[in-house]
Amino acid sequence: MPHRTRTTYETLIWRGITCRICTTHNWRIDGWTVITLRAPSDVPFPLGVNGYLSHGLEQEKLEAAGGAVAFFRAWADREAESPAFLHALARHRQGDLFKP
């Protein structure tokens, strides 16, 4: 029996930044889920490059994490403590004198 792909959309608001989450269940195989996050590209966000991240995992792991919003929120909270993100955040707050 062929698998049935199902896609849902949700919103994550993380520290005032609104992100869009797309969850595709049973992507290509039963039980495999792909979650995609899009954040504004003009503010630092600890996940992805230029506001985009796509991640695949088993449906059971996503459910155990509390769903896509909870999964990405926990991941962003962990990555927000990284030196790379803290540096990007400091540069963003300071501004760039050479940008028009």
mmCIF file of N, CA and C in Angstrom:
data_model
loop_
_atom_site.group_PDB
_atom_site.id
_atom_site.type_symbol
_atom_site.label_atom_id
_atom_site.label_comp_id
_atom_site.label_asym_id
_atom_site.label_seq_id
_atom_site.Cartn_x
_atom_site.Cartn_y
_atom_site.Cartn_z
ATOM 1 N N MET A 1 0.841 -1.178 0.000
ATOM 2 C CA MET A 1 0.000 0.000 0.000
ATOM 3 C C MET A 1 0.889 1.245 0.000
ATOM 4 N N PRO A 2 0.628 2.202 -0.879
ATOM 5 C CA PRO A 2 1.452 3.414 -0.935
ATOM 6 C C PRO A 2 1.256 4.269 0.318
ATOM 7 N N HIS A 3 2.305 4.964 0.686
ATOM 8 C CA HIS A 3 2.209 5.842 1.852
ATOM 9 C C HIS A 3 1.482 7.134 1.478
ATOM 10 N N ARG A 4 0.935 7.771 2.486
ATOM 11 C CA ARG A 4 0.203 9.023 2.270
ATOM 12 C C ARG A 4 0.990 10.173 2.874
ATOM 13 N N THR A 5 1.396 11.073 2.015
ATOM 14 C CA THR A 5 2.124 12.252 2.464
ATOM 15 C C THR A 5 1.122 13.289 2.957
ATOM 16 N N ARG A 6 1.436 13.896 4.101
ATOM 17 C CA ARG A 6 0.577 14.932 4.674
ATOM 18 C C ARG A 6 1.467 16.089 5.113
ATOM 19 N N THR A 7 1.068 17.306 4.766
ATOM 20 C CA THR A 7 1.852 18.493 5.097
ATOM 21 C C THR A 7 1.031 19.422 5.981
ATOM 22 N N THR A 8 1.662 19.932 7.030
ATOM 23 C CA THR A 8 1.023 20.903 7.915
ATOM 24 C C THR A 8 1.936 22.118 8.053
ATOM 25 N N TYR A 9 1.343 23.244 8.405
ATOM 26 C CA TYR A 9 2.083 24.498 8.574
ATOM 27 C C TYR A 9 1.793 25.056 9.959
ATOM 28 N N GLU A 10 2.837 25.569 10.603
ATOM 29 C CA GLU A 10 2.703 26.156 11.932
ATOM 30 C C GLU A 10 3.593 27.388 12.027
ATOM 31 N N THR A 11 3.383 28.158 13.084
ATOM 32 C CA THR A 11 4.186 29.350 13.329
ATOM 33 C C THR A 11 4.925 29.193 14.649
ATOM 34 N N LEU A 12 6.188 29.530 14.639
ATOM 35 C CA LEU A 12 7.012 29.561 15.843
ATOM 36 C C LEU A 12 7.419 31.008 16.067
ATOM 37 N N ILE A 13 7.185 31.501 17.264
ATOM 38 C CA ILE A 13 7.691 32.824 17.636
ATOM 39 C C ILE A 13 8.779 32.587 18.678
ATOM 40 N N TRP A 14 10.007 32.881 18.298
ATOM 41 C CA TRP A 14 11.162 32.640 19.154
ATOM 42 C C TRP A 14 11.840 33.975 19.435
ATOM 43 N N ARG A 15 11.795 34.411 20.688
ATOM 44 C CA ARG A 15 12.419 35.672 21.116
ATOM 45 C C ARG A 15 12.015 36.835 20.212
ATOM 46 N N GLY A 16 10.732 36.866 19.865
ATOM 47 C CA GLY A 16 10.190 37.944 19.050
ATOM 48 C C GLY A 16 10.354 37.764 17.555
ATOM 49 N N ILE A 17 10.986 36.688 17.126
ATOM 50 C CA ILE A 17 11.188 36.419 15.698
ATOM 51 C C ILE A 17 10.144 35.405 15.249
ATOM 52 N N THR A 18 9.358 35.770 14.257
ATOM 53 C CA THR A 18 8.316 34.879 13.750
ATOM 54 C C THR A 18 8.869 34.009 12.633
ATOM 55 N N CYS A 19 8.715 32.700 12.805
ATOM 56 C CA CYS A 19 9.213 31.716 11.839
ATOM 57 C C CYS A 19 8.051 30.860 11.355
ATOM 58 N N ARG A 20 8.168 30.384 10.148
ATOM 59 C CA ARG A 20 7.167 29.500 9.542
ATOM 60 C C ARG A 20 7.746 28.094 9.500
ATOM 61 N N ILE A 21 6.954 27.117 9.942
ATOM 62 C CA ILE A 21 7.392 25.725 9.951
ATOM 63 C C ILE A 21 6.475 24.909 9.057
ATOM 64 N N CYS A 22 7.070 24.140 8.176
ATOM 65 C CA CYS A 22 6.352 23.216 7.299
ATOM 66 C C CYS A 22 6.765 21.802 7.702
ATOM 67 N N THR A 23 5.785 20.963 8.012
ATOM 68 C CA THR A 23 6.050 19.578 8.397
ATOM 69 C C THR A 23 5.434 18.663 7.361
ATOM 70 N N THR A 24 6.241 17.824 6.738
ATOM 71 C CA THR A 24 5.753 16.857 5.755
ATOM 72 C C THR A 24 5.938 15.459 6.331
ATOM 73 N N HIS A 25 4.811 14.819 6.649
ATOM 74 C CA HIS A 25 4.808 13.473 7.221
ATOM 75 C C HIS A 25 4.871 12.437 6.103
ATOM 76 N N ASN A 26 5.533 11.334 6.367
ATOM 77 C CA ASN A 26 5.669 10.223 5.417
ATOM 78 C C ASN A 26 6.292 10.680 4.104
ATOM 79 N N TRP A 27 7.320 11.491 4.201
ATOM 80 C CA TRP A 27 7.985 11.993 3.000
ATOM 81 C C TRP A 27 8.812 10.868 2.393
ATOM 82 N N ARG A 28 8.392 10.385 1.289
ATOM 83 C CA ARG A 28 9.011 9.305 0.509
ATOM 84 C C ARG A 28 8.914 7.927 1.144
ATOM 85 N N ILE A 29 8.938 7.824 2.468
ATOM 86 C CA ILE A 29 8.744 6.529 3.120
ATOM 87 C C ILE A 29 7.883 6.721 4.363
ATOM 88 N N ASP A 30 7.171 5.679 4.753
ATOM 89 C CA ASP A 30 6.323 5.754 5.940
ATOM 90 C C ASP A 30 7.169 6.007 7.181
ATOM 91 N N GLY A 31 6.693 6.907 8.032
ATOM 92 C CA GLY A 31 7.356 7.189 9.294
ATOM 93 C C GLY A 31 8.479 8.208 9.228
ATOM 94 N N TRP A 32 8.819 8.680 8.031
ATOM 95 C CA TRP A 32 9.891 9.673 7.881
ATOM 96 C C TRP A 32 9.270 11.048 7.702
ATOM 97 N N THR A 33 9.748 12.005 8.464
ATOM 98 C CA THR A 33 9.184 13.349 8.445
ATOM 99 C C THR A 33 10.267 14.362 8.111
ATOM 100 N N VAL A 34 9.924 15.322 7.289
ATOM 101 C CA VAL A 34 10.828 16.424 6.970
ATOM 102 C C VAL A 34 10.205 17.696 7.524
ATOM 103 N N ILE A 35 10.978 18.413 8.329
ATOM 104 C CA ILE A 35 10.512 19.680 8.879
ATOM 105 C C ILE A 35 11.396 20.791 8.325
ATOM 106 N N THR A 36 10.750 21.857 7.893
ATOM 107 C CA THR A 36 11.445 22.987 7.289
ATOM 108 C C THR A 36 11.092 24.248 8.060
ATOM 109 N N LEU A 37 12.101 25.040 8.368
ATOM 110 C CA LEU A 37 11.897 26.286 9.093
ATOM 111 C C LEU A 37 12.361 27.443 8.225
ATOM 112 N N ARG A 38 11.549 28.487 8.187
ATOM 113 C CA ARG A 38 11.921 29.728 7.497
ATOM 114 C C ARG A 38 11.800 30.872 8.503
ATOM 115 N N ALA A 39 12.917 31.560 8.675
ATOM 116 C CA ALA A 39 12.974 32.712 9.570
ATOM 117 C C ALA A 39 13.361 33.926 8.738
ATOM 118 N N PRO A 40 13.107 35.134 9.239
ATOM 119 C CA PRO A 40 13.541 36.321 8.497
ATOM 120 C C PRO A 40 15.054 36.285 8.285
ATOM 121 N N SER A 41 15.495 36.654 7.115
ATOM 122 C CA SER A 41 16.928 36.587 6.817
ATOM 123 C C SER A 41 17.688 37.836 7.262
ATOM 124 N N ASP A 42 16.962 38.852 7.730
ATOM 125 C CA ASP A 42 17.631 40.103 8.102
ATOM 126 C C ASP A 42 17.943 40.213 9.599
ATOM 127 N N VAL A 43 17.644 39.168 10.368
ATOM 128 C CA VAL A 43 17.980 39.150 11.794
ATOM 129 C C VAL A 43 18.701 37.841 12.108
ATOM 130 N N PRO A 44 19.607 37.849 13.076
ATOM 131 C CA PRO A 44 20.289 36.605 13.429
ATOM 132 C C PRO A 44 19.303 35.579 13.987
ATOM 133 N N PHE A 45 19.422 34.361 13.523
ATOM 134 C CA PHE A 45 18.626 33.249 14.031
ATOM 135 C C PHE A 45 19.582 32.068 14.156
ATOM 136 N N PRO A 46 19.543 31.348 15.276
ATOM 137 C CA PRO A 46 20.575 30.338 15.524
ATOM 138 C C PRO A 46 20.508 29.079 14.667
ATOM 139 N N LEU A 47 19.468 28.921 13.879
ATOM 140 C CA LEU A 47 19.328 27.724 13.049
ATOM 141 C C LEU A 47 19.342 28.087 11.579
ATOM 142 N N GLY A 48 20.031 27.307 10.801
ATOM 143 C CA GLY A 48 19.994 27.483 9.356
ATOM 144 C C GLY A 48 20.867 28.612 8.859
ATOM 145 N N VAL A 49 20.887 28.732 7.558
ATOM 146 C CA VAL A 49 21.645 29.773 6.886
ATOM 147 C C VAL A 49 20.650 30.665 6.160
ATOM 148 N N ASN A 50 20.766 31.965 6.357
ATOM 149 C CA ASN A 50 19.866 32.926 5.713
ATOM 150 C C ASN A 50 18.398 32.633 5.983
ATOM 151 N N GLY A 51 18.096 32.151 7.188
ATOM 152 C CA GLY A 51 16.709 31.954 7.575
ATOM 153 C C GLY A 51 16.061 30.687 7.066
ATOM 154 N N TYR A 52 16.840 29.703 6.624
ATOM 155 C CA TYR A 52 16.255 28.467 6.094
ATOM 156 C C TYR A 52 16.953 27.248 6.683
ATOM 157 N N LEU A 53 16.154 26.267 7.103
ATOM 158 C CA LEU A 53 16.691 25.000 7.585
ATOM 159 C C LEU A 53 15.700 23.894 7.273
ATOM 160 N N SER A 54 16.189 22.806 6.716
ATOM 161 C CA SER A 54 15.377 21.618 6.466
ATOM 162 C C SER A 54 16.031 20.456 7.193
ATOM 163 N N HIS A 55 15.215 19.666 7.899
ATOM 164 C CA HIS A 55 15.747 18.583 8.726
ATOM 165 C C HIS A 55 14.822 17.377 8.632
ATOM 166 N N GLY A 56 15.384 16.202 8.460
ATOM 167 C CA GLY A 56 14.594 14.980 8.401
ATOM 168 C C GLY A 56 14.799 14.133 9.641
ATOM 169 N N LEU A 57 13.729 13.507 10.110
ATOM 170 C CA LEU A 57 13.809 12.637 11.274
ATOM 171 C C LEU A 57 12.613 11.697 11.307
ATOM 172 N N GLU A 58 12.683 10.693 12.164
ATOM 173 C CA GLU A 58 11.578 9.759 12.302
ATOM 174 C C GLU A 58 10.407 10.435 12.999
ATOM 175 N N GLN A 59 9.205 10.087 12.582
ATOM 176 C CA GLN A 59 7.987 10.669 13.146
ATOM 177 C C GLN A 59 7.939 10.478 14.662
ATOM 178 N N GLU A 60 8.371 9.324 15.146
ATOM 179 C CA GLU A 60 8.346 9.047 16.586
ATOM 180 C C GLU A 60 9.209 10.040 17.366
ATOM 181 N N LYS A 61 10.358 10.394 16.835
ATOM 182 C CA LYS A 61 11.235 11.356 17.514
ATOM 183 C C LYS A 61 10.613 12.742 17.550
ATOM 184 N N LEU A 62 9.944 13.113 16.459
ATOM 185 C CA LEU A 62 9.282 14.417 16.420
ATOM 186 C C LEU A 62 8.147 14.462 17.435
ATOM 187 N N GLU A 63 7.370 13.402 17.511
ATOM 188 C CA GLU A 63 6.276 13.340 18.483
ATOM 189 C C GLU A 63 6.810 13.366 19.912
ATOM 190 N N ALA A 64 7.912 12.655 20.164
ATOM 191 C CA ALA A 64 8.510 12.637 21.501
ATOM 192 C C ALA A 64 8.998 14.023 21.921
ATOM 193 N N ALA A 65 9.384 14.834 20.945
ATOM 194 C CA ALA A 65 9.850 16.201 21.230
ATOM 195 C C ALA A 65 8.693 17.167 21.454
ATOM 196 N N GLY A 66 7.469 16.729 21.196
ATOM 197 C CA GLY A 66 6.308 17.598 21.379
ATOM 198 C C GLY A 66 5.840 18.264 20.105
ATOM 199 N N GLY A 67 6.340 17.826 18.958
ATOM 200 C CA GLY A 67 5.941 18.402 17.672
ATOM 201 C C GLY A 67 7.022 19.311 17.112
ATOM 202 N N ALA A 68 6.773 19.811 15.910
ATOM 203 C CA ALA A 68 7.780 20.597 15.192
ATOM 204 C C ALA A 68 8.111 21.916 15.885
ATOM 205 N N VAL A 69 7.105 22.595 16.413
ATOM 206 C CA VAL A 69 7.360 23.885 17.067
ATOM 207 C C VAL A 69 8.244 23.678 18.297
ATOM 208 N N ALA A 70 7.893 22.723 19.135
ATOM 209 C CA ALA A 70 8.685 22.447 20.335
ATOM 210 C C ALA A 70 10.090 21.964 19.966
ATOM 211 N N PHE A 71 10.193 21.147 18.911
ATOM 212 C CA PHE A 71 11.487 20.630 18.459
ATOM 213 C C PHE A 71 12.405 21.774 18.048
ATOM 214 N N PHE A 72 11.910 22.675 17.191
ATOM 215 C CA PHE A 72 12.736 23.793 16.735
ATOM 216 C C PHE A 72 13.016 24.789 17.856
ATOM 217 N N ARG A 73 12.042 25.016 18.750
ATOM 218 C CA ARG A 73 12.263 25.948 19.859
ATOM 219 C C ARG A 73 13.402 25.441 20.755
ATOM 220 N N ALA A 74 13.374 24.169 21.103
ATOM 221 C CA ALA A 74 14.430 23.606 21.954
ATOM 222 C C ALA A 74 15.785 23.671 21.249
ATOM 223 N N TRP A 75 15.795 23.384 19.959
ATOM 224 C CA TRP A 75 17.044 23.414 19.184
ATOM 225 C C TRP A 75 17.589 24.845 19.126
ATOM 226 N N ALA A 76 16.706 25.813 18.863
ATOM 227 C CA ALA A 76 17.127 27.219 18.800
ATOM 228 C C ALA A 76 17.654 27.681 20.158
ATOM 229 N N ASP A 77 16.989 27.279 21.241
ATOM 230 C CA ASP A 77 17.452 27.655 22.576
ATOM 231 C C ASP A 77 18.859 27.124 22.842
ATOM 232 N N ARG A 78 19.125 25.890 22.433
ATOM 233 C CA ARG A 78 20.470 25.321 22.633
ATOM 234 C C ARG A 78 21.509 26.065 21.793
ATOM 235 N N GLU A 79 21.195 26.293 20.530
ATOM 236 C CA GLU A 79 22.153 26.942 19.622
ATOM 237 C C GLU A 79 22.355 28.418 19.950
ATOM 238 N N ALA A 80 21.392 29.031 20.633
ATOM 239 C CA ALA A 80 21.497 30.453 20.978
ATOM 240 C C ALA A 80 22.625 30.714 21.967
ATOM 241 N N GLU A 81 23.130 29.673 22.600
ATOM 242 C CA GLU A 81 24.236 29.816 23.543
ATOM 243 C C GLU A 81 25.595 29.630 22.874
ATOM 244 N N SER A 82 25.596 29.322 21.588
ATOM 245 C CA SER A 82 26.862 29.069 20.890
ATOM 246 C C SER A 82 27.619 30.377 20.657
ATOM 247 N N PRO A 83 28.938 30.324 20.685
ATOM 248 C CA PRO A 83 29.733 31.527 20.423
ATOM 249 C C PRO A 83 29.436 32.143 19.054
ATOM 250 N N ALA A 84 29.202 31.316 18.053
ATOM 251 C CA ALA A 84 28.934 31.847 16.707
ATOM 252 C C ALA A 84 27.655 32.673 16.683
ATOM 253 N N PHE A 85 26.598 32.181 17.331
ATOM 254 C CA PHE A 85 25.350 32.943 17.349
ATOM 255 C C PHE A 85 25.497 34.204 18.190
ATOM 256 N N LEU A 86 26.138 34.106 19.341
ATOM 257 C CA LEU A 86 26.318 35.288 20.190
ATOM 258 C C LEU A 86 27.117 36.366 19.468
ATOM 259 N N HIS A 87 28.103 35.959 18.688
ATOM 260 C CA HIS A 87 28.885 36.911 17.894
ATOM 261 C C HIS A 87 28.006 37.563 16.819
ATOM 262 N N ALA A 88 27.214 36.756 16.117
ATOM 263 C CA ALA A 88 26.320 37.299 15.082
ATOM 264 C C ALA A 88 25.308 38.258 15.690
ATOM 265 N N LEU A 89 24.798 37.931 16.862
ATOM 266 C CA LEU A 89 23.829 38.791 17.537
ATOM 267 C C LEU A 89 24.470 40.117 17.946
ATOM 268 N N ALA A 90 25.682 40.069 18.470
ATOM 269 C CA ALA A 90 26.383 41.297 18.860
ATOM 270 C C ALA A 90 26.650 42.177 17.646
ATOM 271 N N ARG A 91 27.066 41.574 16.534
ATOM 272 C CA ARG A 91 27.307 42.353 15.310
ATOM 273 C C ARG A 91 26.016 42.983 14.798
ATOM 274 N N HIS A 92 24.914 42.245 14.889
ATOM 275 C CA HIS A 92 23.624 42.769 14.431
ATOM 276 C C HIS A 92 23.203 43.965 15.287
ATOM 277 N N ARG A 93 23.370 43.850 16.589
ATOM 278 C CA ARG A 93 22.982 44.940 17.497
ATOM 279 C C ARG A 93 23.859 46.175 17.297
ATOM 280 N N GLN A 94 25.128 45.960 17.010
ATOM 281 C CA GLN A 94 26.054 47.070 16.812
ATOM 282 C C GLN A 94 25.786 47.788 15.497
ATOM 283 N N GLY A 95 25.381 47.042 14.488
ATOM 284 C CA GLY A 95 25.172 47.645 13.175
ATOM 285 C C GLY A 95 26.455 47.623 12.364
ATOM 286 N N ASP A 96 26.314 47.922 11.103
ATOM 287 C CA ASP A 96 27.452 47.903 10.186
ATOM 288 C C ASP A 96 27.571 49.280 9.548
ATOM 289 N N LEU A 97 28.668 49.952 9.816
ATOM 290 C CA LEU A 97 28.859 51.297 9.282
ATOM 291 C C LEU A 97 29.057 51.304 7.772
ATOM 292 N N PHE A 98 29.381 50.172 7.194
ATOM 293 C CA PHE A 98 29.686 50.118 5.773
ATOM 294 C C PHE A 98 28.513 49.670 4.911
ATOM 295 N N LYS A 99 27.399 49.336 5.543
ATOM 296 C CA LYS A 99 26.202 48.974 4.766
ATOM 297 C C LYS A 99 25.389 50.234 4.503
ATOM 298 N N PRO A 100 24.881 50.369 3.286
ATOM 299 C CA PRO A 100 24.084 51.571 2.977
ATOM 300 C C PRO A 100 22.750 51.567 3.687
#
